[in-house]
mmCIF file of N, CA and C in Angstrom:
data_model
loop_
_atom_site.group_PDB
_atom_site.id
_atom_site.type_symbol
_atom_site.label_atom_id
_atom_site.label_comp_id
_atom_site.label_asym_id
_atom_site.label_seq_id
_atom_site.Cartn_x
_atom_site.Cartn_y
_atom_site.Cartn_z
ATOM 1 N N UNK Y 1 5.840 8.362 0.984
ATOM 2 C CA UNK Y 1 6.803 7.375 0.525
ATOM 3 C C UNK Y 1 7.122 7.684 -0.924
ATOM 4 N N UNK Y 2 7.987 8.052 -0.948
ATOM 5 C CA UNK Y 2 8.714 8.480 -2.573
ATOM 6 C C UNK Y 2 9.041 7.028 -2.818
ATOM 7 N N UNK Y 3 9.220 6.667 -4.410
ATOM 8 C CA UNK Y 3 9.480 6.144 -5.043
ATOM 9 C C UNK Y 3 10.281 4.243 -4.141
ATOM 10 N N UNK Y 4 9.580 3.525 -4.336
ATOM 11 C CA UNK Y 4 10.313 2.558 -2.952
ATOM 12 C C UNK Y 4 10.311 1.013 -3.827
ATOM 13 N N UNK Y 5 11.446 0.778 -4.139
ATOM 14 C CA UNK Y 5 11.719 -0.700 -4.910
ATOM 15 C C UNK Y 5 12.068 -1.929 -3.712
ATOM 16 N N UNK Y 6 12.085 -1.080 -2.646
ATOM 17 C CA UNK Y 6 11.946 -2.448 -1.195
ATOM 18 C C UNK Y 6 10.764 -3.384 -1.575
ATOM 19 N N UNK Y 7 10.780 -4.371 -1.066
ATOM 20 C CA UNK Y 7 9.598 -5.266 -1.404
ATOM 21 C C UNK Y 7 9.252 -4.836 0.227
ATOM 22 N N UNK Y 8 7.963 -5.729 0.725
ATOM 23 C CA UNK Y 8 6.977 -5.137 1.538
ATOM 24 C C UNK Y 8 7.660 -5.438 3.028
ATOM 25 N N UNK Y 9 8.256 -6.327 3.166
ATOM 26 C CA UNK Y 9 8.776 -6.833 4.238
ATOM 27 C C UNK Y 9 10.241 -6.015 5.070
ATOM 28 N N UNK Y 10 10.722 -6.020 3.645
ATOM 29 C CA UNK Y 10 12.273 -5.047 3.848
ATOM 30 C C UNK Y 10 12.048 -3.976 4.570
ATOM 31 N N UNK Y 11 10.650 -2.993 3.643
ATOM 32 C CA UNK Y 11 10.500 -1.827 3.825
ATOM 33 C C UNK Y 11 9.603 -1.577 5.292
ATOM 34 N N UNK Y 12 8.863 -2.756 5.933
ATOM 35 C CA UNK Y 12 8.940 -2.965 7.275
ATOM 36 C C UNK Y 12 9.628 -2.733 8.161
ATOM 37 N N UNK Y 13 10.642 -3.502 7.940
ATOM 38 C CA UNK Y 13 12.052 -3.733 8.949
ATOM 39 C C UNK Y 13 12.487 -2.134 8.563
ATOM 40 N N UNK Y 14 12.911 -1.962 8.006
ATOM 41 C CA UNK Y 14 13.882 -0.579 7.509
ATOM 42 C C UNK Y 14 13.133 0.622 8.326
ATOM 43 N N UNK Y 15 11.616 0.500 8.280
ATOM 44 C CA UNK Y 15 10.643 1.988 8.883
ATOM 45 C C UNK Y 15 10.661 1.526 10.540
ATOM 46 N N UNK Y 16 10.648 0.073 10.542
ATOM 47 C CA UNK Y 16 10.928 -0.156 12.360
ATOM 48 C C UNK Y 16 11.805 0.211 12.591
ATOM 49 N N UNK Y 17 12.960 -0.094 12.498
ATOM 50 C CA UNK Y 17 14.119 0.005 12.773
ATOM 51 C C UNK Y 17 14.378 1.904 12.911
ATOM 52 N N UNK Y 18 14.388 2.335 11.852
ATOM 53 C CA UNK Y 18 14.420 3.954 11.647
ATOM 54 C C UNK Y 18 13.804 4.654 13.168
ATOM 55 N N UNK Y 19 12.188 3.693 13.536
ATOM 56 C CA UNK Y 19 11.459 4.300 14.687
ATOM 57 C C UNK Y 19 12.585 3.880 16.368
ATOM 58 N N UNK Y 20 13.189 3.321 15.885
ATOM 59 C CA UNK Y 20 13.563 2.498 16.749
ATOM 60 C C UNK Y 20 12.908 1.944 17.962
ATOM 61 N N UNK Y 21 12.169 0.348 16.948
ATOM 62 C CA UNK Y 21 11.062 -0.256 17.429
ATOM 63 C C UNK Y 21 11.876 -1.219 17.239
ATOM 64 N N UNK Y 22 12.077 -2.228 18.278
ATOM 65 C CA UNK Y 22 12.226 -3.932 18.313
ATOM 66 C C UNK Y 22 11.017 -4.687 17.728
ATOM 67 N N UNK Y 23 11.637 -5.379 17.298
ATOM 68 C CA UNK Y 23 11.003 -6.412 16.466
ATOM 69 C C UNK Y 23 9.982 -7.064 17.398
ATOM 70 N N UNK Y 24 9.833 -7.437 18.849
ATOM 71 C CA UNK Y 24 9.154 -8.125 19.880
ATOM 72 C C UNK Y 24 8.046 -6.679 19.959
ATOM 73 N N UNK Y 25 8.263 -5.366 20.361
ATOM 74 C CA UNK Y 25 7.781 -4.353 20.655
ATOM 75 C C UNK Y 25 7.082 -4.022 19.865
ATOM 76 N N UNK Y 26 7.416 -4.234 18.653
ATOM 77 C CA UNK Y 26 6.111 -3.516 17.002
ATOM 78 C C UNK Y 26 5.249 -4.688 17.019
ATOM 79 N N UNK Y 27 5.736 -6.050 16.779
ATOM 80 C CA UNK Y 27 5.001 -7.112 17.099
ATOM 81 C C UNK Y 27 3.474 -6.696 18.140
ATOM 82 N N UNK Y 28 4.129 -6.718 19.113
ATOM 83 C CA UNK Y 28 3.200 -6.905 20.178
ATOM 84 C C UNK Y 28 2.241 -5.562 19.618
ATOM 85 N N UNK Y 29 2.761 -4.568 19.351
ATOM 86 C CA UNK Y 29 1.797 -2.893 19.122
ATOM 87 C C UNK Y 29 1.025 -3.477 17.939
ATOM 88 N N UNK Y 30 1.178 -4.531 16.795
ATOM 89 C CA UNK Y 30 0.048 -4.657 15.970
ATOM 90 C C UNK Y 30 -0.439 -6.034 16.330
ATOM 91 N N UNK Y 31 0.003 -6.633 17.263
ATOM 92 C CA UNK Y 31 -0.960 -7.654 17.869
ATOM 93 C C UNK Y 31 -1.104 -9.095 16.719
ATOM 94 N N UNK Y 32 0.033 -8.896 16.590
ATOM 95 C CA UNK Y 32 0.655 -10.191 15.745
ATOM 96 C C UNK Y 32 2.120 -10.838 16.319
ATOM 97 N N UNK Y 33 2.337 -12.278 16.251
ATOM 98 C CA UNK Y 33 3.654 -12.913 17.142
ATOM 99 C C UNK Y 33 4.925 -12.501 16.452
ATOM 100 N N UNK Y 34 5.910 -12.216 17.147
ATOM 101 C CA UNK Y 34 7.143 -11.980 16.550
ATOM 102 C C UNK Y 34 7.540 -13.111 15.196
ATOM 103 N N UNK Y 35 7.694 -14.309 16.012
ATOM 104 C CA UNK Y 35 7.955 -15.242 14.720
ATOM 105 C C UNK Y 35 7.164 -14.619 13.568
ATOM 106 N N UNK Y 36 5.921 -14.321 13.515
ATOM 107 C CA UNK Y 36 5.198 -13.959 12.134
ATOM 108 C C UNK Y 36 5.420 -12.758 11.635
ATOM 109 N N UNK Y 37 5.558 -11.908 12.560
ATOM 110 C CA UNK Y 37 6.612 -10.232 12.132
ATOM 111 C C UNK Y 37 7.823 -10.727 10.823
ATOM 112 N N UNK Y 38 8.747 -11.708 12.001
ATOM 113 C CA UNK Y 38 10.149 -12.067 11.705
ATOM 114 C C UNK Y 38 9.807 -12.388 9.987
ATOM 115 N N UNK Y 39 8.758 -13.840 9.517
ATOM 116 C CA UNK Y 39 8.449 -14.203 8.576
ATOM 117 C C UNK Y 39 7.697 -13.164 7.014
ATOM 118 N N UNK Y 40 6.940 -12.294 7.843
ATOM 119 C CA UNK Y 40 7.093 -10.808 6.835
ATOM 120 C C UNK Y 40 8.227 -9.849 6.868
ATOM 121 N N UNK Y 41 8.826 -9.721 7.446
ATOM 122 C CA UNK Y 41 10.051 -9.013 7.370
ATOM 123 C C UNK Y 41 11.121 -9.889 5.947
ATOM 124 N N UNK Y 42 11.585 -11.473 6.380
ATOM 125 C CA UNK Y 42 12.056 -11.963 5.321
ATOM 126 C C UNK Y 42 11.249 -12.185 4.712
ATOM 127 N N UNK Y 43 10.154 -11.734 4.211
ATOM 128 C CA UNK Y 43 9.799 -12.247 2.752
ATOM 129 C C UNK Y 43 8.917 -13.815 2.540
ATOM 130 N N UNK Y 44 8.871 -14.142 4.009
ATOM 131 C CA UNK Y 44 8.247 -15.778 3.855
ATOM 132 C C UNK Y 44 6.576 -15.836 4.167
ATOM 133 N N UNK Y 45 6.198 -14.393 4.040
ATOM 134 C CA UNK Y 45 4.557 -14.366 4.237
ATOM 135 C C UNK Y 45 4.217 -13.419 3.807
ATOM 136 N N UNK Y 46 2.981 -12.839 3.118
ATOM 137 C CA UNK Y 46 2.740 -11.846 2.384
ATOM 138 C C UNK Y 46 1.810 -10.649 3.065
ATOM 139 N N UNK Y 47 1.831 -9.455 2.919
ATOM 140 C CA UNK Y 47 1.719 -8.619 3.648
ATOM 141 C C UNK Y 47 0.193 -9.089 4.199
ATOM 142 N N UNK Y 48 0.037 -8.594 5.671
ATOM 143 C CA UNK Y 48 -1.443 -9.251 6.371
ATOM 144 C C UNK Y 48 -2.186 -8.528 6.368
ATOM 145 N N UNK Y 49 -3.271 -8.461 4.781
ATOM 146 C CA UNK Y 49 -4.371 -7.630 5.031
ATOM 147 C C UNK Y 49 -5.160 -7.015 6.145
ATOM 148 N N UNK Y 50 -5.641 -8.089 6.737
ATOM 149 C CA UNK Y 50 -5.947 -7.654 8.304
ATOM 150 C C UNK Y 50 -5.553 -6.845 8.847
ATOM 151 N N UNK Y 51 -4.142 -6.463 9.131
ATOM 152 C CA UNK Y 51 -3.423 -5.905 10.367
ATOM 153 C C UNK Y 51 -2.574 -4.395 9.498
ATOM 154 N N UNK Y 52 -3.287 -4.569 8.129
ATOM 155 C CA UNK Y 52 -2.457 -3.496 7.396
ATOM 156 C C UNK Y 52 -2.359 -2.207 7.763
ATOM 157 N N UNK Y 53 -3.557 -1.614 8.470
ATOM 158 C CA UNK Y 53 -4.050 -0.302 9.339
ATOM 159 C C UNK Y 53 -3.246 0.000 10.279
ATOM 160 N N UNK Y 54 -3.202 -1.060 11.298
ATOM 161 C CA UNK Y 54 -2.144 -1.317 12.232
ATOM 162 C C UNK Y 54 -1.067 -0.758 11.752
ATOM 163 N N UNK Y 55 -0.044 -1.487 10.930
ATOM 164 C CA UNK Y 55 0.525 -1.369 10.602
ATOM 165 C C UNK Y 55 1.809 0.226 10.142
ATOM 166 N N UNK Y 56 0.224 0.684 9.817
ATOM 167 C CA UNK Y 56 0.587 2.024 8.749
ATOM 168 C C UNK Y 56 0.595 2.799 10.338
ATOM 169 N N UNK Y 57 -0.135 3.163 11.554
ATOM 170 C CA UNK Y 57 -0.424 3.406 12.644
ATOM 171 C C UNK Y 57 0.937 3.202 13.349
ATOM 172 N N UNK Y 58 1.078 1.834 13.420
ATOM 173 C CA UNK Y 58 2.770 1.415 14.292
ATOM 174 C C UNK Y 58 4.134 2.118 13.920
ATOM 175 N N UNK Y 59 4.226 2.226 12.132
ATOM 176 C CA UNK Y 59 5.212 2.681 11.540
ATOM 177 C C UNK Y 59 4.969 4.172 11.121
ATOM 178 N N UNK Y 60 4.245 4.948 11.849
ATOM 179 C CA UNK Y 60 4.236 6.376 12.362
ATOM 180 C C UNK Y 60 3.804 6.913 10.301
ATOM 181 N N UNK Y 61 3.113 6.178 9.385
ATOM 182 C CA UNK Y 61 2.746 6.903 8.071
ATOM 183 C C UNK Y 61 1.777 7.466 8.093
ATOM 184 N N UNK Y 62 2.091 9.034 7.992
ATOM 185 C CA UNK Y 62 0.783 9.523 8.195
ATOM 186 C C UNK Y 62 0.670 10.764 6.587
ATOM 187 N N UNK Y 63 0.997 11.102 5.942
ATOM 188 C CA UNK Y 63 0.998 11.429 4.313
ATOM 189 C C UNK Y 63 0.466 10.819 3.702
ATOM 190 N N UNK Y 64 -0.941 10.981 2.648
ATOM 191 C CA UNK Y 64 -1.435 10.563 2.057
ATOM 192 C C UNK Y 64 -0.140 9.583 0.887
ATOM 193 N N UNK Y 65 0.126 10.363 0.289
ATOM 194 C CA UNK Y 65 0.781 9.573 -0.772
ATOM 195 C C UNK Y 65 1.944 8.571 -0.237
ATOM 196 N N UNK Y 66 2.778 8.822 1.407
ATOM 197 C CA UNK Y 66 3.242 7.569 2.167
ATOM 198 C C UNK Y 66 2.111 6.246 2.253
ATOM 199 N N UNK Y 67 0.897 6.768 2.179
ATOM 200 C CA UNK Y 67 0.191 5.417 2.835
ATOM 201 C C UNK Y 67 -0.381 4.949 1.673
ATOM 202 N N UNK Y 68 -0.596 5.842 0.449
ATOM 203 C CA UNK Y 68 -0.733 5.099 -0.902
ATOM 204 C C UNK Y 68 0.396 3.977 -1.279
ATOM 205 N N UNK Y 69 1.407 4.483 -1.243
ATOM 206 C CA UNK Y 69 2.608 3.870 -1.642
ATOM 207 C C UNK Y 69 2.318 2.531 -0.732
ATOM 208 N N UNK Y 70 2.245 2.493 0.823
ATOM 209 C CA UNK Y 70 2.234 1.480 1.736
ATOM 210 C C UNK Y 70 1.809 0.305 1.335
ATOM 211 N N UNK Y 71 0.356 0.748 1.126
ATOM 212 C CA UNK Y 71 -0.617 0.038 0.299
ATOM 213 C C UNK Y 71 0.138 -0.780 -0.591
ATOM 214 N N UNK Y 72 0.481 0.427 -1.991
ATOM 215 C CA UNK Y 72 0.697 -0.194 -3.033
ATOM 216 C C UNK Y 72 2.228 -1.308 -2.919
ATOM 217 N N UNK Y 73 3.059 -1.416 -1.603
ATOM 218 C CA UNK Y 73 3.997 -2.261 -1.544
ATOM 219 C C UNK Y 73 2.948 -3.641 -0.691
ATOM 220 N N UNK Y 74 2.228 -3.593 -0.144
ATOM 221 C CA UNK Y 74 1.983 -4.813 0.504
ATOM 222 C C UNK Y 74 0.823 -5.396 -0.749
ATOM 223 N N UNK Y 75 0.181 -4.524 -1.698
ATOM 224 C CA UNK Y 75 -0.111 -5.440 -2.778
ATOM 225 C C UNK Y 75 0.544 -6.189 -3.829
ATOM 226 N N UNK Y 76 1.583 -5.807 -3.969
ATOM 227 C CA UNK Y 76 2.929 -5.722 -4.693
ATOM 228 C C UNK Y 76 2.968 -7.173 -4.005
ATOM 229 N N UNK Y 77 3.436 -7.593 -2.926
ATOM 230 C CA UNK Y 77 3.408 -8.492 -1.872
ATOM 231 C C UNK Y 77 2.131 -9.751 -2.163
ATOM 232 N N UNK Y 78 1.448 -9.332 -2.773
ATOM 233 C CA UNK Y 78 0.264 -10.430 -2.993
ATOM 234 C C UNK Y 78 0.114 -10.434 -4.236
ATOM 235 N N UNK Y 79 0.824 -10.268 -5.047
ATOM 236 C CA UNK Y 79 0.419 -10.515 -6.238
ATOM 237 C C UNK Y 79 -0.334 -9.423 -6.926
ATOM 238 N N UNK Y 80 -0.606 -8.158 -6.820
ATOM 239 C CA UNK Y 80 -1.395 -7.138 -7.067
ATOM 240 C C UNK Y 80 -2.801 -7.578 -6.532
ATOM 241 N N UNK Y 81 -3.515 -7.830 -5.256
ATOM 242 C CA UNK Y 81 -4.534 -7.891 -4.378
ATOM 243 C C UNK Y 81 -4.063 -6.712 -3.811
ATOM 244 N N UNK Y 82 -4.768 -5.422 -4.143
ATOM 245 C CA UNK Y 82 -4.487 -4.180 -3.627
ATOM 246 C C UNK Y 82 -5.790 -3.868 -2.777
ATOM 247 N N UNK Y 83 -5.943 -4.555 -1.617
ATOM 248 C CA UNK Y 83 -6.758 -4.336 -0.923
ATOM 249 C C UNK Y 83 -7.914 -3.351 -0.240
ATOM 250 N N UNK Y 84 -6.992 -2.281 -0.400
ATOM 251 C CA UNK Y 84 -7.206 -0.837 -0.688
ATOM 252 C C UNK Y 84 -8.518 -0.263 -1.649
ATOM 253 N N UNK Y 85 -8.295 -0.822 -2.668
ATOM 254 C CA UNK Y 85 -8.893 -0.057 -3.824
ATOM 255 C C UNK Y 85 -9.541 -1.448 -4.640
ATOM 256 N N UNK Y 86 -9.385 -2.704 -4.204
ATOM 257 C CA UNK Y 86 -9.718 -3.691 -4.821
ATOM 258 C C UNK Y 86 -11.424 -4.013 -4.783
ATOM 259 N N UNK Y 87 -12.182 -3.654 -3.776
ATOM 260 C CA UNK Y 87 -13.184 -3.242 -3.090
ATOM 261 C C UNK Y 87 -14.210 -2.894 -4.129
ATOM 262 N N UNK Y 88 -13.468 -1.631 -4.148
ATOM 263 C CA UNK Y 88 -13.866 -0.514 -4.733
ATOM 264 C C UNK Y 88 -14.182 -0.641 -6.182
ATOM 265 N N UNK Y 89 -13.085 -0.986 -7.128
ATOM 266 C CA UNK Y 89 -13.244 -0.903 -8.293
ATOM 267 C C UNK Y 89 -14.278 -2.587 -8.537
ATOM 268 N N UNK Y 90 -14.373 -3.754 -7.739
ATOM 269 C CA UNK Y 90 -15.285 -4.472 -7.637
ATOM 270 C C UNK Y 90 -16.594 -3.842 -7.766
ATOM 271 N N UNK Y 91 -17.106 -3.185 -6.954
ATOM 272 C CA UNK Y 91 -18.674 -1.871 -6.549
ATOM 273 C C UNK Y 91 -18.724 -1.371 -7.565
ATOM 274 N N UNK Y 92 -18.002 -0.972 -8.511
ATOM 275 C CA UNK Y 92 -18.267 0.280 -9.623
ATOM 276 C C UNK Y 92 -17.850 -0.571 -10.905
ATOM 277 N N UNK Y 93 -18.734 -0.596 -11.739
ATOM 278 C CA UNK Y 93 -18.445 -1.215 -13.035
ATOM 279 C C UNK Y 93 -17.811 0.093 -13.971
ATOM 280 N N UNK Y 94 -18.142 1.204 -13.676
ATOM 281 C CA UNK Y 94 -17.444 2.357 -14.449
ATOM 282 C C UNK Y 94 -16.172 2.588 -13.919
ATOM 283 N N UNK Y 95 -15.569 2.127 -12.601
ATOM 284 C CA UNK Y 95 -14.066 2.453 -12.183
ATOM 285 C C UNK Y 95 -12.809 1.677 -13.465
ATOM 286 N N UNK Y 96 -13.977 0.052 -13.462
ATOM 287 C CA UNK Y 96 -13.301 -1.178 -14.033
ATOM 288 C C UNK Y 96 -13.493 -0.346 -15.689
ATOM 289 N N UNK Y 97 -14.059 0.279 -16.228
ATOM 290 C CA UNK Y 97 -14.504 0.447 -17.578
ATOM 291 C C UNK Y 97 -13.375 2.079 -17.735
ATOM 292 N N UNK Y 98 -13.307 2.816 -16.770
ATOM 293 C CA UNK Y 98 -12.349 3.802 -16.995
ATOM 294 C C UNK Y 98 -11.212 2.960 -16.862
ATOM 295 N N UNK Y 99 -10.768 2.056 -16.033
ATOM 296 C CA UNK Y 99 -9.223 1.131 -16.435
ATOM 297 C C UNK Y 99 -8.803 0.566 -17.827
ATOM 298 N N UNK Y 100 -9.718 0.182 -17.894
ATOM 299 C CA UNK Y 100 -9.909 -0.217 -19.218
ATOM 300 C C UNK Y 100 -9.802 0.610 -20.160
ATOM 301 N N UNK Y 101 -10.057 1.733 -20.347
ATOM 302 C CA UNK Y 101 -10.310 2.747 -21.511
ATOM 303 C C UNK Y 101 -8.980 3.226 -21.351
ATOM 304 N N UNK Y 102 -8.302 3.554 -20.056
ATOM 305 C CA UNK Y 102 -7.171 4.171 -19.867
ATOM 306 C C UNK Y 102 -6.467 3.174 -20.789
ATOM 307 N N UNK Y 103 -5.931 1.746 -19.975
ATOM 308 C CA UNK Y 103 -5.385 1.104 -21.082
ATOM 309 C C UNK Y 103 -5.326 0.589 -22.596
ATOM 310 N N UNK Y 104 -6.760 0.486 -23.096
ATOM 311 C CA UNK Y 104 -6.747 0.712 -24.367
ATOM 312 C C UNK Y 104 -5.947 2.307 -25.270
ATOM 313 N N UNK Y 105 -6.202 2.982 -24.329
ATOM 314 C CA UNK Y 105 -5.438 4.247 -24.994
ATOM 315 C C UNK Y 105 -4.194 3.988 -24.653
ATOM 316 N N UNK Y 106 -3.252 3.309 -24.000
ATOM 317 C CA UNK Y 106 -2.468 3.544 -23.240
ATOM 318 C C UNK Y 106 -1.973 4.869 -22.881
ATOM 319 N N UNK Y 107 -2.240 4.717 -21.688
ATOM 320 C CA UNK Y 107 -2.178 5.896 -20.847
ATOM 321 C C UNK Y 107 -0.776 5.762 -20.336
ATOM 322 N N UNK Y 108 -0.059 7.233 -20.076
ATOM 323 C CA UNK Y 108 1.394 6.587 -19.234
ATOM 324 C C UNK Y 108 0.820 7.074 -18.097
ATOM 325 N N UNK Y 109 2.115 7.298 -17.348
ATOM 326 C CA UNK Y 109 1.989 8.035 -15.520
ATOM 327 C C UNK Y 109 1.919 9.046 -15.691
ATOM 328 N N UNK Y 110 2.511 10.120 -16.924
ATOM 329 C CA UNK Y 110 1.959 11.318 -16.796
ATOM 330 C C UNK Y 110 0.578 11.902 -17.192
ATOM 331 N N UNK Y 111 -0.123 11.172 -17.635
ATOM 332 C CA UNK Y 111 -1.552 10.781 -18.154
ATOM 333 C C UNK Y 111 -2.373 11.197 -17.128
ATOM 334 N N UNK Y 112 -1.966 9.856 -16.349
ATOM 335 C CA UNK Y 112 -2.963 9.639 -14.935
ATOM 336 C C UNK Y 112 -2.046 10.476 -14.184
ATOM 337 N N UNK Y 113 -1.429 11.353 -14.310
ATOM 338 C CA UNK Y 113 -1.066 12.336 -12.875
ATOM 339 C C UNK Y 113 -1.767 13.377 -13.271
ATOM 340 N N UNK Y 114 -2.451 13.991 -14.280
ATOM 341 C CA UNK Y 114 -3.271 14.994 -14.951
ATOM 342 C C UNK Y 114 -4.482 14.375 -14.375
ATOM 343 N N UNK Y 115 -4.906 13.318 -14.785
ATOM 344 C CA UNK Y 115 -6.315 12.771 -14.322
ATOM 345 C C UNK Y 115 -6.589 13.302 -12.981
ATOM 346 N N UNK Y 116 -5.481 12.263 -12.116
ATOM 347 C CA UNK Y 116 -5.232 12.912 -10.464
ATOM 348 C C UNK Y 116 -5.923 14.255 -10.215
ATOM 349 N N UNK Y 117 -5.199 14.898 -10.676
ATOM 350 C CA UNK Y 117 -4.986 16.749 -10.198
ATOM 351 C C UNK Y 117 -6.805 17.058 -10.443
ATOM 352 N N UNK Y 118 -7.230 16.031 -12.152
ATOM 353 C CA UNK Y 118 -8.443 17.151 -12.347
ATOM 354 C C UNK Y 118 -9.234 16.399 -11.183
ATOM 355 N N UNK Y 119 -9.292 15.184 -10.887
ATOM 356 C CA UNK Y 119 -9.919 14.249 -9.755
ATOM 357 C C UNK Y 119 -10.081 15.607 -8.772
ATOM 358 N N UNK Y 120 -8.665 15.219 -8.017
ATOM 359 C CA UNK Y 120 -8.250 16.595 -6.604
ATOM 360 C C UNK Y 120 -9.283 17.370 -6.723
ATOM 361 N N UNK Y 121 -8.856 18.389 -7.826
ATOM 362 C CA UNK Y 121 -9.755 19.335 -8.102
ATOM 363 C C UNK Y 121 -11.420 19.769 -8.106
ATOM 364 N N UNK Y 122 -11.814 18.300 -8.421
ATOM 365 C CA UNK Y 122 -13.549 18.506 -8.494
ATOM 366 C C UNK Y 122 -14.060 18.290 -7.238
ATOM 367 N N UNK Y 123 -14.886 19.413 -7.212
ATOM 368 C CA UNK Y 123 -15.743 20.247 -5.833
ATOM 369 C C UNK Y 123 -16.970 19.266 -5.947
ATOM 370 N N UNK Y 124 -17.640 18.418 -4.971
ATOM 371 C CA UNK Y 124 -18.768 17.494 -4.627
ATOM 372 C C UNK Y 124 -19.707 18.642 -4.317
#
């Protein structure tokens, strides 16, 4: 998913639609009621942690950085509850303390896309 200013619901409808999936038919494949599809699609419920897997599964995302992005629109959707990674940086007091350091320096995006790469890069 390149660059995506859809909010979480739009960009639902728009990747169903593209699959050409009915709204009753994707429904039923993530095992949630149409009316409540219908209500994330407009915007009147916020993306359903629960069923987010589903989700990414139904609407055929299979690219790492598509399903980052995914993510990062249905947290977008909650207020930044990035479910994903929210976990995570909870467990690690050094994840929360490198955020922190990043932003005290302020870091831009090309900052942390260097970080990225040396991340990628290191052999476990």
């Amino acid at each position: 998913m390149k660059e995506n200013n859809l909010p979480f619901g739009e960009y639902v409808k728009q990747r169903r639609e593209q699959l050409g999936k009915t709204m009753r038919g994707f429904a039923a494949e993530v095992e949630i009621s149409p009316a409540y599809l219908c209500d994330i699609e407009n915007g009147n419920r916020k993306a359903p942690e629960r069923f987010l897997e589903k989700f990414v599964s139904a609407l055929a995302i299979t690219e790492p950085e598509e399903i980052n992005g995914f993510y990062d629109l249905a947290g977008v959707s909650k207020n930044g509850q990035h479910s994903d990674i929210n976990t995570y940086i909870d467990a690690l007091p050094s994840a929360r303390m490198a955020l922190r350091t990043a932003k005290d320096n302020n870091f831009t995006d090309d900052d942390w896309q260097e970080l990225i790469k040396i991340i990628k890069e290191k052999k476990l």
